[in-house]
Amino acid sequence: EGSFKYLSRSLEEFLSVGDRTMAALTDGRREDARTESLNFAKFAQAFGPDLSDTRRAVADLTERSTREVLARQQLDTYLSFGLFAIACGIGLGISAVGSTRAISGLRQLVVSARAIESGAESQPVAIRSRDEVGELALSFNRMVEELRTRERIKETFGKFVDPRIVTQLIGNGAAEAAERRNLTVFFSDIKGFTGISEQLTAGAVVNLLNSYFGEVAEVIHEHRGVIDKYIGDAVMAFWTPPFSSGDQHAADACLAALAQQDAIERLRERLPEITGMRRNPPQLVVRMGIATGEGVVGTIGSETARSYTVIGDTVNLASRIEGINKVYGTSIVMSEETFRLAQHSIEARELDVITVAGKTEPVRIYEMLGLAGALSPERGALRDRFAAGLAAYRHQAWDEAQSHFEGCLAINPDDGPTRLFLERVALLRETPPPADWNGAWHLAEKGDHTGAPTRASPRPAAVRQLTVRS
C-alpha cells in the first residue's frame, strides 16, 4: 500500500522530467537534454525495468481486498438470514398466539352451539377480541339472549296457550295475521255435568275437571289438535294446517275422538279417588261433535286480551252437532264433510239428514263407530240393517222401515238412533210428510228432541249420498 502511495506521488514529477528532456531534444539542445535526463536516476527504484515486486504487491492487495469484500458480503448475508429468522419467529409467534385465541373462541362457539342444538341452556361466550371472531361471538350472544327471551315467553304463556301456537307466533311474527282455511272443529261436553257437580264438593269438582281436561288435552295434542278453549265442562278444539298436514285434519280429529273414549274409560276407574266418593261415584259420559269446513283462524280479541282461535259457520255447526247427540242417544256425531275426508280411517254409519237453526240447507250427519277395520260383526250387521231402514224411511215406506228398525233392536236393544226412528215412523205414519219430502228433519233449537220434517226440498248437492268405503 505504501509503494502505491509513493508511485502516485512520483508519477507527476517523472512525467515532467520526461517532458522537459523531450523538449530540449526537439529544440536541438543536446546538452540540456542530457542534463535533464540525469534527473531520471532518482526514479530508477520506483520505475525501473523490474516491476515484479510491484506486480506482486498489486496482486496481494487485490486478493486481500477481494477477501475483505467477500467476508463483508458473507457477514451481510448472515445478518440478513439472522434478521429474517428473527422476523419469522416473531411473526410465527404472533400468528400462533392469534390463531390460538381465534381457535379457542371458535371452539367455545361450537360447544355452545351444540349445547343449544341438544336443548341445553347455553351461556354467553366471552368476547376476547374485536376481529371477526369477536363479532361472531357478539352475534352468538345476541342469539342466545333472544332464545332465552323466547323460552321465557313460551314458559309463561305455555300454561295458558298451546305451546305450538306460541312457537308459531314467535317464529313467524304473525301475531296479527288471520286467514281462511279448511279445518275441522271439535266440541265435547260431559253428560249431566250439572247434576254431577251438585253431588260433589267444590274441590272434588275442580279435581274432576282438571283430571278430565288433562286426559283430553293429552289426546288432542298427540293427534295434532289445538285446544281452543274450555267452557265449563265443554272443550273446543280444532285441527288445521300447519299442525295437521293437508286434509288429514278431519281424520286426526276423528282418531282423537276415539282415543278420548279410551282415555275416559281409564279415567272412570279413578273416579272414586278423584271425587272422594268411594260408593256410587258419578258416571262420566262424554258427547262429541265434529264438523269440517271453512273457517277464519287467527289471534282475535281486544287490545288487552286475545286468543288464537277459529270462527265461522263450521264452529257453529260443530257445536250443534255435539248437542245432537242428546237427540239420537249417540256419543260421537260428525258432519258429512268430516266423514268424506276421514272415511278411510274410521267406521261410521249415516244417521240422518237434518236442518238446524240458522241454516237453510240440510246437513247429512254420521255416527262414528270405531277405527277402520275394527268393527265387530254385530255392529257391522246393525249398520247395514239401519241403512236399509233409513232408505225405506226416506221413501215413506213406513212398514218396511219399521221392520228394519225392529231388526236393529234385535241386534242391539239399546241403540238410540233406532228407537228415535221408530218413534218418527209412528209419528209420520199418522201425519205423513209431503210427497216430495226429501227425508230431512228440522231441529228448531240446539238439542231439540222433537222437530219436524223439513218441508222445503234442498238443492241436490246439499244432500248428495257419499260412496262409503267398503
Tab-separated table of C-alpha atoms in Angstrom:
chain	number	residue	atom	x	y	z
A	1	GLU	CA	0.000	0.000	0.000
A	2	GLY	CA	2.995	2.359	0.763
A	3	SER	CA	4.565	1.624	-2.660
A	4	PHE	CA	1.325	2.585	-4.376
A	5	LYS	CA	1.275	5.871	-2.499
A	6	TYR	CA	4.956	6.566	-3.437
A	7	LEU	CA	4.311	5.790	-7.106
A	8	SER	CA	1.306	8.069	-7.046
A	9	ARG	CA	3.371	10.996	-5.693
A	10	SER	CA	6.442	10.445	-8.088
A	11	LEU	CA	4.486	9.882	-11.272
A	12	GLU	CA	3.720	13.524	-11.918
A	13	GLU	CA	7.358	14.619	-11.384
A	14	PHE	CA	8.612	11.729	-13.514
A	15	LEU	CA	6.365	12.755	-16.398
A	16	SER	CA	7.510	16.395	-16.015
A	17	VAL	CA	11.219	15.377	-16.372
A	18	GLY	CA	10.349	13.399	-19.466
A	19	ASP	CA	8.520	16.353	-20.994
A	20	ARG	CA	11.471	18.712	-20.408
A	21	THR	CA	14.000	16.235	-21.844
A	22	MET	CA	11.909	15.746	-25.000
A	23	ALA	CA	11.507	19.489	-25.418
A	24	ALA	CA	15.321	20.051	-25.246
A	25	LEU	CA	15.939	17.354	-27.851
A	26	THR	CA	13.330	18.852	-30.080
A	27	ASP	CA	14.980	22.261	-29.890
A	28	GLY	CA	18.456	20.740	-30.623
A	29	ARG	CA	19.753	21.438	-27.212
A	30	ARG	CA	21.512	18.228	-26.663
A	31	GLU	CA	23.477	19.306	-23.690
A	32	ASP	CA	20.325	20.457	-21.874
A	33	ALA	CA	18.607	17.205	-22.793
A	34	ARG	CA	21.474	15.179	-21.313
A	35	THR	CA	21.390	17.240	-18.138
A	36	GLU	CA	17.597	16.739	-17.764
A	37	SER	CA	17.907	13.011	-18.391
A	38	LEU	CA	20.182	12.706	-15.398
A	39	ASN	CA	17.155	13.563	-13.276
A	40	PHE	CA	15.630	10.143	-14.183
A	41	ALA	CA	18.152	8.491	-11.912
A	42	LYS	CA	16.179	9.223	-8.775
A	43	PHE	CA	13.147	7.398	-10.251
A	44	ALA	CA	15.093	4.249	-11.075
A	45	GLN	CA	13.945	2.458	-7.942
A	46	ALA	CA	10.269	3.278	-8.479
A	47	PHE	CA	10.075	2.999	-12.286
A	48	GLY	CA	12.925	0.656	-13.013
A	49	PRO	CA	12.868	-2.073	-15.577
A	50	ASP	CA	11.886	-4.771	-12.972
A	51	LEU	CA	8.305	-4.252	-11.758
A	52	SER	CA	7.767	-7.766	-10.469
A	53	ASP	CA	7.648	-6.581	-6.853
A	54	THR	CA	5.087	-4.013	-7.745
A	55	ARG	CA	3.023	-6.537	-9.643
A	56	ARG	CA	3.171	-8.904	-6.708
A	57	ALA	CA	2.138	-6.086	-4.387
A	58	VAL	CA	-0.772	-5.240	-6.682
A	59	ALA	CA	-1.846	-8.889	-6.759
A	60	ASP	CA	-1.602	-9.204	-2.975
A	61	LEU	CA	-3.528	-6.017	-2.468
A	62	THR	CA	-6.221	-7.124	-4.935
A	63	GLU	CA	-6.525	-10.542	-3.288
A	64	ARG	CA	-6.677	-9.024	0.183
A	65	SER	CA	-9.300	-6.507	-0.925
A	66	THR	CA	-11.336	-9.272	-2.552
A	67	ARG	CA	-11.237	-11.362	0.603
A	68	GLU	CA	-12.355	-8.413	2.696
A	69	VAL	CA	-15.219	-7.670	0.302
A	70	LEU	CA	-16.309	-11.324	0.292
A	71	ALA	CA	-16.066	-11.506	4.080
A	72	ARG	CA	-18.204	-8.398	4.453
A	73	GLN	CA	-20.681	-9.741	1.905
A	74	GLN	CA	-20.886	-13.060	3.770
A	75	LEU	CA	-21.400	-11.195	7.042
A	76	ASP	CA	-24.177	-9.188	5.452
A	77	THR	CA	-25.705	-12.431	4.205
A	78	TYR	CA	-25.573	-13.979	7.678
A	79	LEU	CA	-27.025	-10.855	9.190
A	80	SER	CA	-29.832	-10.876	6.610
A	81	PHE	CA	-30.619	-14.534	7.319
A	82	GLY	CA	-30.494	-13.888	11.037
A	83	LEU	CA	-32.827	-10.910	10.822
A	84	PHE	CA	-35.146	-12.894	8.541
A	85	ALA	CA	-35.191	-15.791	11.005
A	86	ILE	CA	-35.899	-13.436	13.886
A	87	ALA	CA	-38.692	-11.750	11.922
A	88	CYS	CA	-40.172	-15.139	11.005
A	89	GLY	CA	-40.007	-16.266	14.607
A	90	ILE	CA	-41.709	-13.137	15.823
A	91	GLY	CA	-44.331	-13.408	13.059
A	92	LEU	CA	-44.978	-17.079	13.760
A	93	GLY	CA	-45.244	-16.380	17.457
A	94	ILE	CA	-47.728	-13.599	16.912
A	95	SER	CA	-49.666	-15.773	14.451
A	96	ALA	CA	-49.637	-18.704	16.881
A	97	VAL	CA	-50.980	-16.561	19.690
A	98	GLY	CA	-53.623	-15.031	17.428
A	99	SER	CA	-54.599	-18.402	15.978
A	100	THR	CA	-54.817	-19.964	19.432
A	101	ARG	CA	-57.121	-17.207	20.611
A	102	ALA	CA	-59.224	-17.429	17.456
A	103	ILE	CA	-59.465	-21.233	17.625
A	104	SER	CA	-60.289	-21.071	21.330
A	105	GLY	CA	-63.092	-18.620	20.611
A	106	LEU	CA	-64.412	-20.727	17.751
A	107	ARG	CA	-64.289	-23.894	19.864
A	108	GLN	CA	-66.279	-22.175	22.558
A	109	LEU	CA	-68.832	-21.100	19.967
A	110	VAL	CA	-69.084	-24.673	18.648
A	111	VAL	CA	-69.558	-26.093	22.162
A	112	SER	CA	-72.257	-23.522	22.938
A	113	ALA	CA	-73.988	-24.112	19.591
A	114	ARG	CA	-74.053	-27.868	20.229
A	115	ALA	CA	-75.490	-27.241	23.677
A	116	ILE	CA	-78.314	-25.231	22.123
A	117	GLU	CA	-78.852	-27.933	19.493
A	118	SER	CA	-79.211	-30.586	22.216
A	119	GLY	CA	-81.764	-28.454	24.046
A	120	ALA	CA	-79.499	-27.462	26.949
A	121	GLU	CA	-79.369	-23.867	28.098
A	122	SER	CA	-76.286	-22.136	26.736
A	123	GLN	CA	-74.282	-19.436	28.446
A	124	PRO	CA	-72.965	-16.372	26.564
A	125	VAL	CA	-69.417	-16.781	25.255
A	126	ALA	CA	-66.567	-14.468	26.275
A	127	ILE	CA	-65.629	-11.781	23.734
A	128	ARG	CA	-61.809	-11.674	23.678
A	129	SER	CA	-61.121	-9.725	20.507
A	130	ARG	CA	-62.563	-7.117	18.204
A	131	ASP	CA	-61.935	-9.020	14.996
A	132	GLU	CA	-64.324	-11.203	13.017
A	133	VAL	CA	-64.347	-13.878	15.741
A	134	GLY	CA	-65.299	-11.232	18.274
A	135	GLU	CA	-68.127	-10.042	16.021
A	136	LEU	CA	-69.276	-13.655	15.636
A	137	ALA	CA	-69.225	-14.137	19.412
A	138	LEU	CA	-71.238	-10.935	19.861
A	139	SER	CA	-73.845	-12.127	17.345
A	140	PHE	CA	-73.978	-15.513	19.065
A	141	ASN	CA	-74.592	-13.884	22.445
A	142	ARG	CA	-77.429	-11.855	20.953
A	143	MET	CA	-78.935	-15.048	19.570
A	144	VAL	CA	-78.629	-16.762	22.980
A	145	GLU	CA	-80.378	-13.841	24.645
A	146	GLU	CA	-83.162	-13.912	22.047
A	147	LEU	CA	-83.610	-17.659	22.562
A	148	ARG	CA	-83.808	-17.127	26.305
A	149	THR	CA	-86.441	-14.462	25.793
A	150	ARG	CA	-88.476	-16.772	23.580
A	151	GLU	CA	-88.196	-19.597	26.099
A	152	ARG	CA	-89.381	-17.290	28.868
A	153	ILE	CA	-92.365	-16.290	26.739
A	154	LYS	CA	-93.163	-19.920	25.976
A	155	GLU	CA	-92.776	-20.907	29.616
A	156	THR	CA	-95.005	-18.070	30.758
A	157	PHE	CA	-97.779	-18.464	28.199
A	158	GLY	CA	-97.447	-22.191	27.549
A	159	LYS	CA	-99.651	-22.882	30.558
A	160	PHE	CA	-102.443	-20.776	29.100
A	161	VAL	CA	-101.928	-21.137	25.346
A	162	ASP	CA	-100.949	-24.176	23.298
A	163	PRO	CA	-97.104	-24.101	23.156
A	164	ARG	CA	-97.198	-24.856	19.419
A	165	ILE	CA	-99.201	-21.686	18.843
A	166	VAL	CA	-96.743	-19.662	20.905
A	167	THR	CA	-93.894	-21.158	18.875
A	168	GLN	CA	-95.619	-20.355	15.585
A	169	LEU	CA	-96.467	-16.771	16.545
A	170	ILE	CA	-92.966	-16.084	17.870
A	171	GLY	CA	-91.306	-17.814	14.932
A	172	ASN	CA	-93.062	-16.078	12.066
A	173	GLY	CA	-94.102	-12.864	13.778
A	174	ALA	CA	-97.654	-13.340	12.516
A	175	ALA	CA	-99.372	-12.386	15.748
A	176	GLU	CA	-101.854	-10.129	13.904
A	177	ALA	CA	-102.366	-12.413	10.901
A	178	ALA	CA	-105.635	-14.211	10.186
A	179	GLU	CA	-106.574	-16.372	7.232
A	180	ARG	CA	-109.295	-18.611	5.891
A	181	ARG	CA	-108.529	-22.312	5.999
A	182	ASN	CA	-110.250	-25.629	5.611
A	183	LEU	CA	-110.298	-27.105	9.084
A	184	THR	CA	-112.083	-29.453	11.460
A	185	VAL	CA	-113.718	-28.239	14.685
A	186	PHE	CA	-114.461	-30.409	17.718
A	187	PHE	CA	-116.825	-29.852	20.651
A	188	SER	CA	-117.424	-32.098	23.643
A	189	ASP	CA	-119.199	-31.922	26.977
A	190	ILE	CA	-119.933	-34.184	29.918
A	191	LYS	CA	-123.440	-35.614	30.016
A	192	GLY	CA	-125.366	-34.382	33.060
A	193	PHE	CA	-122.439	-32.479	34.483
A	194	THR	CA	-124.683	-30.042	36.360
A	195	GLY	CA	-126.176	-32.934	38.312
A	196	ILE	CA	-122.747	-34.438	38.899
A	197	SER	CA	-121.332	-31.165	40.241
A	198	GLU	CA	-124.216	-30.878	42.705
A	199	GLN	CA	-123.146	-34.175	44.270
A	200	LEU	CA	-119.534	-33.094	44.762
A	201	THR	CA	-117.676	-30.581	46.869
A	202	ALA	CA	-116.071	-27.612	45.131
A	203	GLY	CA	-112.644	-29.211	45.472
A	204	ALA	CA	-113.891	-32.500	44.033
A	205	VAL	CA	-115.453	-30.676	41.052
A	206	VAL	CA	-112.140	-28.962	40.323
A	207	ASN	CA	-110.243	-32.246	40.697
A	208	LEU	CA	-112.649	-33.990	38.343
A	209	LEU	CA	-112.461	-31.287	35.680
A	210	ASN	CA	-108.679	-30.978	35.891
A	211	SER	CA	-108.260	-34.748	35.583
A	212	TYR	CA	-110.718	-34.882	32.682
A	213	PHE	CA	-109.182	-31.921	30.871
A	214	GLY	CA	-105.717	-33.372	31.407
A	215	GLU	CA	-106.678	-36.635	29.695
A	216	VAL	CA	-108.484	-34.847	26.868
A	217	ALA	CA	-105.698	-32.319	26.261
A	218	GLU	CA	-103.047	-35.019	26.041
A	219	VAL	CA	-105.031	-36.988	23.461
A	220	ILE	CA	-105.820	-33.909	21.367
A	221	HIS	CA	-102.186	-32.794	21.345
A	222	GLU	CA	-100.986	-36.285	20.434
A	223	HIS	CA	-103.280	-36.150	17.394
A	224	ARG	CA	-102.039	-32.692	16.283
A	225	GLY	CA	-105.077	-30.801	17.526
A	226	VAL	CA	-105.211	-27.365	19.159
A	227	ILE	CA	-107.380	-26.763	22.205
A	228	ASP	CA	-109.200	-23.502	21.636
A	229	LYS	CA	-110.914	-23.089	24.985
A	230	TYR	CA	-112.584	-24.740	27.962
A	231	ILE	CA	-116.192	-23.649	28.531
A	232	GLY	CA	-117.361	-25.047	31.841
A	233	ASP	CA	-117.142	-28.791	31.271
A	234	ALA	CA	-117.049	-28.350	27.478
A	235	VAL	CA	-113.953	-28.498	25.301
A	236	MET	CA	-113.493	-26.781	21.948
A	237	ALA	CA	-110.580	-27.822	19.758
A	238	PHE	CA	-109.657	-27.587	16.107
A	239	TRP	CA	-107.368	-29.193	13.569
A	240	THR	CA	-105.798	-27.212	10.741
A	241	PRO	CA	-102.521	-26.812	8.862
A	242	PRO	CA	-99.697	-26.423	9.717
A	243	PHE	CA	-100.417	-28.643	12.737
A	244	SER	CA	-102.205	-31.229	10.573
A	245	SER	CA	-100.930	-31.751	7.041
A	246	GLY	CA	-103.206	-31.322	4.036
A	247	ASP	CA	-106.707	-32.753	4.521
A	248	GLN	CA	-105.531	-35.022	7.341
A	249	HIS	CA	-107.177	-32.674	9.858
A	250	ALA	CA	-110.524	-34.498	9.630
A	251	ALA	CA	-109.015	-37.934	10.234
A	252	ASP	CA	-106.848	-36.548	13.058
A	253	ALA	CA	-109.936	-35.145	14.783
A	254	CYS	CA	-111.863	-38.416	14.421
A	255	LEU	CA	-108.979	-40.515	15.708
A	256	ALA	CA	-108.590	-38.121	18.633
A	257	ALA	CA	-112.290	-38.525	19.483
A	258	LEU	CA	-111.966	-42.323	19.535
A	259	ALA	CA	-108.798	-42.085	21.630
A	260	GLN	CA	-110.655	-39.825	24.075
A	261	GLN	CA	-113.231	-42.541	24.626
A	262	ASP	CA	-110.441	-44.918	25.663
A	263	ALA	CA	-108.892	-42.277	27.926
A	264	ILE	CA	-112.255	-41.551	29.572
A	265	GLU	CA	-112.751	-45.268	30.177
A	266	ARG	CA	-109.460	-45.322	32.086
A	267	LEU	CA	-110.468	-42.158	33.933
A	268	ARG	CA	-113.669	-43.825	35.169
A	269	GLU	CA	-111.569	-46.320	37.117
A	270	ARG	CA	-110.005	-43.432	39.064
A	271	LEU	CA	-113.242	-41.551	39.805
A	272	PRO	CA	-113.570	-42.791	43.418
A	273	GLU	CA	-110.091	-41.455	44.168
A	274	ILE	CA	-110.618	-38.203	42.216
A	275	THR	CA	-114.055	-37.344	43.629
A	276	GLY	CA	-113.660	-38.856	47.092
A	277	MET	CA	-116.848	-40.880	46.529
A	278	ARG	CA	-115.933	-44.477	47.266
A	279	ARG	CA	-119.523	-45.607	46.814
A	280	ASN	CA	-121.593	-44.782	43.771
A	281	PRO	CA	-119.125	-42.438	42.056
A	282	PRO	CA	-120.613	-40.309	39.254
A	283	GLN	CA	-120.976	-41.744	35.779
A	284	LEU	CA	-118.760	-39.990	33.273
A	285	VAL	CA	-120.229	-39.965	29.754
A	286	VAL	CA	-118.846	-37.561	27.155
A	287	ARG	CA	-120.614	-36.484	23.969
A	288	MET	CA	-118.655	-35.160	20.992
A	289	GLY	CA	-119.449	-33.320	17.778
A	290	ILE	CA	-117.138	-32.809	14.796
A	291	ALA	CA	-117.595	-30.623	11.706
A	292	THR	CA	-115.311	-29.846	8.775
A	293	GLY	CA	-115.412	-26.768	6.581
A	294	GLU	CA	-114.008	-23.307	6.106
A	295	GLY	CA	-113.128	-21.039	8.998
A	296	VAL	CA	-111.062	-17.989	9.895
A	297	VAL	CA	-108.013	-18.750	12.043
A	298	GLY	CA	-106.026	-16.087	13.860
A	299	THR	CA	-105.487	-14.081	17.025
A	300	ILE	CA	-108.801	-12.468	17.881
A	301	GLY	CA	-109.807	-10.256	20.800
A	302	SER	CA	-109.276	-6.853	22.358
A	303	GLU	CA	-106.037	-4.969	22.829
A	304	THR	CA	-105.706	-6.347	26.358
A	305	ALA	CA	-106.934	-9.917	25.880
A	306	ARG	CA	-106.588	-12.012	22.746
A	307	SER	CA	-106.636	-15.670	21.857
A	308	TYR	CA	-105.611	-17.800	18.910
A	309	THR	CA	-108.964	-19.142	17.801
A	310	VAL	CA	-111.208	-20.072	14.907
A	311	ILE	CA	-114.529	-18.505	13.959
A	312	GLY	CA	-117.110	-19.194	11.288
A	313	ASP	CA	-120.101	-21.317	10.391
A	314	THR	CA	-118.127	-24.541	10.855
A	315	VAL	CA	-117.709	-23.717	14.551
A	316	ASN	CA	-121.458	-23.227	14.971
A	317	LEU	CA	-122.182	-26.446	13.103
A	318	ALA	CA	-119.775	-28.465	15.257
A	319	SER	CA	-121.395	-27.076	18.400
A	320	ARG	CA	-124.881	-28.000	17.177
A	321	ILE	CA	-123.758	-31.458	16.089
A	322	GLU	CA	-122.378	-32.072	19.576
A	323	GLY	CA	-125.792	-31.196	21.000
A	324	ILE	CA	-127.491	-33.546	18.519
A	325	ASN	CA	-126.089	-36.494	20.488
A	326	LYS	CA	-128.863	-35.826	23.022
A	327	VAL	CA	-131.460	-36.379	20.312
A	328	TYR	CA	-130.044	-39.590	18.874
A	329	GLY	CA	-128.590	-41.132	22.026
A	330	THR	CA	-125.117	-41.256	20.491
A	331	SER	CA	-121.600	-40.371	21.662
A	332	ILE	CA	-119.760	-39.083	18.566
A	333	VAL	CA	-121.520	-37.441	15.618
A	334	MET	CA	-119.813	-35.776	12.653
A	335	SER	CA	-120.707	-33.823	9.552
A	336	GLU	CA	-120.744	-35.195	6.015
A	337	GLU	CA	-117.535	-33.383	5.034
A	338	THR	CA	-115.733	-34.809	8.047
A	339	PHE	CA	-116.792	-38.323	7.075
A	340	ARG	CA	-115.814	-37.772	3.448
A	341	LEU	CA	-112.248	-36.848	4.396
A	342	ALA	CA	-111.841	-39.374	7.220
A	343	GLN	CA	-113.748	-42.431	5.961
A	344	HIS	CA	-110.575	-44.378	5.194
A	345	SER	CA	-109.519	-44.113	8.858
A	346	ILE	CA	-112.798	-44.821	10.664
A	347	GLU	CA	-116.023	-46.811	10.594
A	348	ALA	CA	-119.297	-44.864	10.676
A	349	ARG	CA	-122.977	-45.072	9.827
A	350	GLU	CA	-125.216	-42.426	8.352
A	351	LEU	CA	-127.676	-41.164	10.930
A	352	ASP	CA	-129.888	-38.607	9.270
A	353	VAL	CA	-130.235	-35.507	7.113
A	354	ILE	CA	-131.175	-32.537	9.260
A	355	THR	CA	-131.622	-28.802	9.142
A	356	VAL	CA	-130.648	-26.792	12.189
A	357	ALA	CA	-131.493	-23.316	13.401
A	358	GLY	CA	-129.622	-20.692	11.432
A	359	LYS	CA	-129.075	-22.910	8.366
A	360	THR	CA	-131.362	-23.451	5.400
A	361	GLU	CA	-129.527	-26.291	3.694
A	362	PRO	CA	-129.823	-29.804	5.122
A	363	VAL	CA	-126.762	-31.389	6.691
A	364	ARG	CA	-126.042	-35.100	6.476
A	365	ILE	CA	-124.682	-36.460	9.750
A	366	TYR	CA	-122.867	-39.670	10.677
A	367	GLU	CA	-122.208	-41.567	13.877
A	368	MET	CA	-118.633	-42.691	14.447
A	369	LEU	CA	-118.438	-46.388	15.310
A	370	GLY	CA	-114.713	-47.121	15.594
A	371	LEU	CA	-111.411	-47.481	13.808
A	372	ALA	CA	-111.326	-48.667	10.212
A	373	GLY	CA	-111.409	-52.460	10.055
A	374	ALA	CA	-112.138	-52.829	13.782
A	375	LEU	CA	-115.933	-53.100	13.616
A	376	SER	CA	-117.415	-56.188	15.264
A	377	PRO	CA	-119.736	-58.407	13.161
A	378	GLU	CA	-122.712	-57.388	15.324
A	379	ARG	CA	-122.110	-53.665	14.847
A	380	GLY	CA	-121.486	-54.218	11.141
A	381	ALA	CA	-124.827	-56.018	10.841
A	382	LEU	CA	-126.517	-53.234	12.812
A	383	ARG	CA	-125.071	-50.608	10.476
A	384	ASP	CA	-126.295	-52.442	7.361
A	385	ARG	CA	-129.777	-53.049	8.759
A	386	PHE	CA	-130.061	-49.437	9.915
A	387	ALA	CA	-129.045	-48.195	6.441
A	388	ALA	CA	-131.817	-50.307	4.898
A	389	GLY	CA	-134.345	-48.906	7.361
A	390	LEU	CA	-133.155	-45.350	6.678
A	391	ALA	CA	-133.610	-45.820	2.914
A	392	ALA	CA	-137.170	-47.132	3.398
A	393	TYR	CA	-137.912	-44.273	5.809
A	394	ARG	CA	-136.891	-41.678	3.201
A	395	HIS	CA	-139.126	-43.352	0.610
A	396	GLN	CA	-142.004	-43.191	3.133
A	397	ALA	CA	-142.244	-46.986	3.142
A	398	TRP	CA	-143.210	-46.979	6.808
A	399	ASP	CA	-143.896	-50.687	7.243
A	400	GLU	CA	-140.599	-51.685	5.634
A	401	ALA	CA	-138.730	-49.064	7.645
A	402	GLN	CA	-140.328	-50.271	10.881
A	403	SER	CA	-139.365	-53.854	10.092
A	404	HIS	CA	-135.719	-52.939	9.558
A	405	PHE	CA	-135.541	-50.781	12.663
A	406	GLU	CA	-137.091	-53.517	14.780
A	407	GLY	CA	-134.441	-55.826	13.353
A	408	CYS	CA	-131.826	-53.343	14.580
A	409	LEU	CA	-133.252	-53.525	18.108
A	410	ALA	CA	-132.993	-57.302	17.926
A	411	ILE	CA	-129.247	-56.837	17.393
A	412	ASN	CA	-128.849	-54.053	19.978
A	413	PRO	CA	-131.870	-53.249	22.161
A	414	ASP	CA	-130.156	-50.093	23.479
A	415	ASP	CA	-129.450	-48.483	20.087
A	416	GLY	CA	-130.567	-44.864	20.480
A	417	PRO	CA	-130.910	-43.899	16.791
A	418	THR	CA	-133.101	-46.951	16.105
A	419	ARG	CA	-135.500	-46.089	18.943
A	420	LEU	CA	-135.706	-42.499	17.685
A	421	PHE	CA	-136.580	-43.564	14.131
A	422	LEU	CA	-139.228	-45.991	15.342
A	423	GLU	CA	-140.873	-43.045	17.109
A	424	ARG	CA	-140.636	-40.981	13.925
A	425	VAL	CA	-142.115	-43.769	11.810
A	426	ALA	CA	-145.086	-43.937	14.155
A	427	LEU	CA	-145.473	-40.159	14.033
A	428	LEU	CA	-145.147	-39.872	10.243
A	429	ARG	CA	-147.496	-42.783	9.640
A	430	GLU	CA	-150.196	-40.772	11.403
A	431	THR	CA	-149.148	-37.426	9.912
A	432	PRO	CA	-147.432	-38.116	6.581
A	433	PRO	CA	-144.980	-35.558	5.177
A	434	PRO	CA	-145.420	-34.019	1.701
A	435	ALA	CA	-144.976	-36.328	-1.274
A	436	ASP	CA	-141.781	-34.507	-2.291
A	437	TRP	CA	-140.267	-34.801	1.183
A	438	ASN	CA	-136.506	-35.332	0.947
A	439	GLY	CA	-136.118	-37.135	4.252
A	440	ALA	CA	-134.581	-34.159	6.069
A	441	TRP	CA	-135.623	-33.476	9.646
A	442	HIS	CA	-135.665	-29.962	11.057
A	443	LEU	CA	-134.344	-29.337	14.573
A	444	ALA	CA	-135.611	-25.933	15.617
A	445	GLU	CA	-133.247	-25.441	18.533
A	446	LYS	CA	-129.977	-26.926	19.680
A	447	GLY	CA	-130.782	-30.207	21.387
A	448	ASP	CA	-134.419	-30.194	20.161
A	449	HIS	CA	-135.847	-33.677	20.776
A	450	THR	CA	-138.995	-33.263	18.698
A	451	GLY	CA	-138.539	-31.341	15.468
A	452	ALA	CA	-140.475	-31.938	12.284
A	453	PRO	CA	-139.960	-32.970	8.658
A	454	THR	CA	-138.296	-30.300	6.567
A	455	ARG	CA	-140.828	-29.017	4.053
A	456	ALA	CA	-138.527	-27.385	1.513
A	457	SER	CA	-136.605	-29.547	-0.891
A	458	PRO	CA	-132.873	-28.891	-0.725
A	459	ARG	CA	-130.579	-28.418	-3.625
A	460	PRO	CA	-129.327	-31.799	-4.856
A	461	ALA	CA	-125.706	-31.099	-3.912
A	462	ALA	CA	-126.699	-30.399	-0.333
A	463	VAL	CA	-127.942	-33.951	0.326
A	464	ARG	CA	-125.722	-35.925	-2.022
A	465	GLN	CA	-125.123	-39.537	-0.999
A	466	LEU	CA	-121.483	-40.384	-0.409
A	467	THR	CA	-119.889	-43.577	-1.655
A	468	VAL	CA	-118.904	-45.320	1.554
A	469	ARG	CA	-115.656	-47.264	1.666
A	470	SER	CA	-116.271	-50.979	1.559
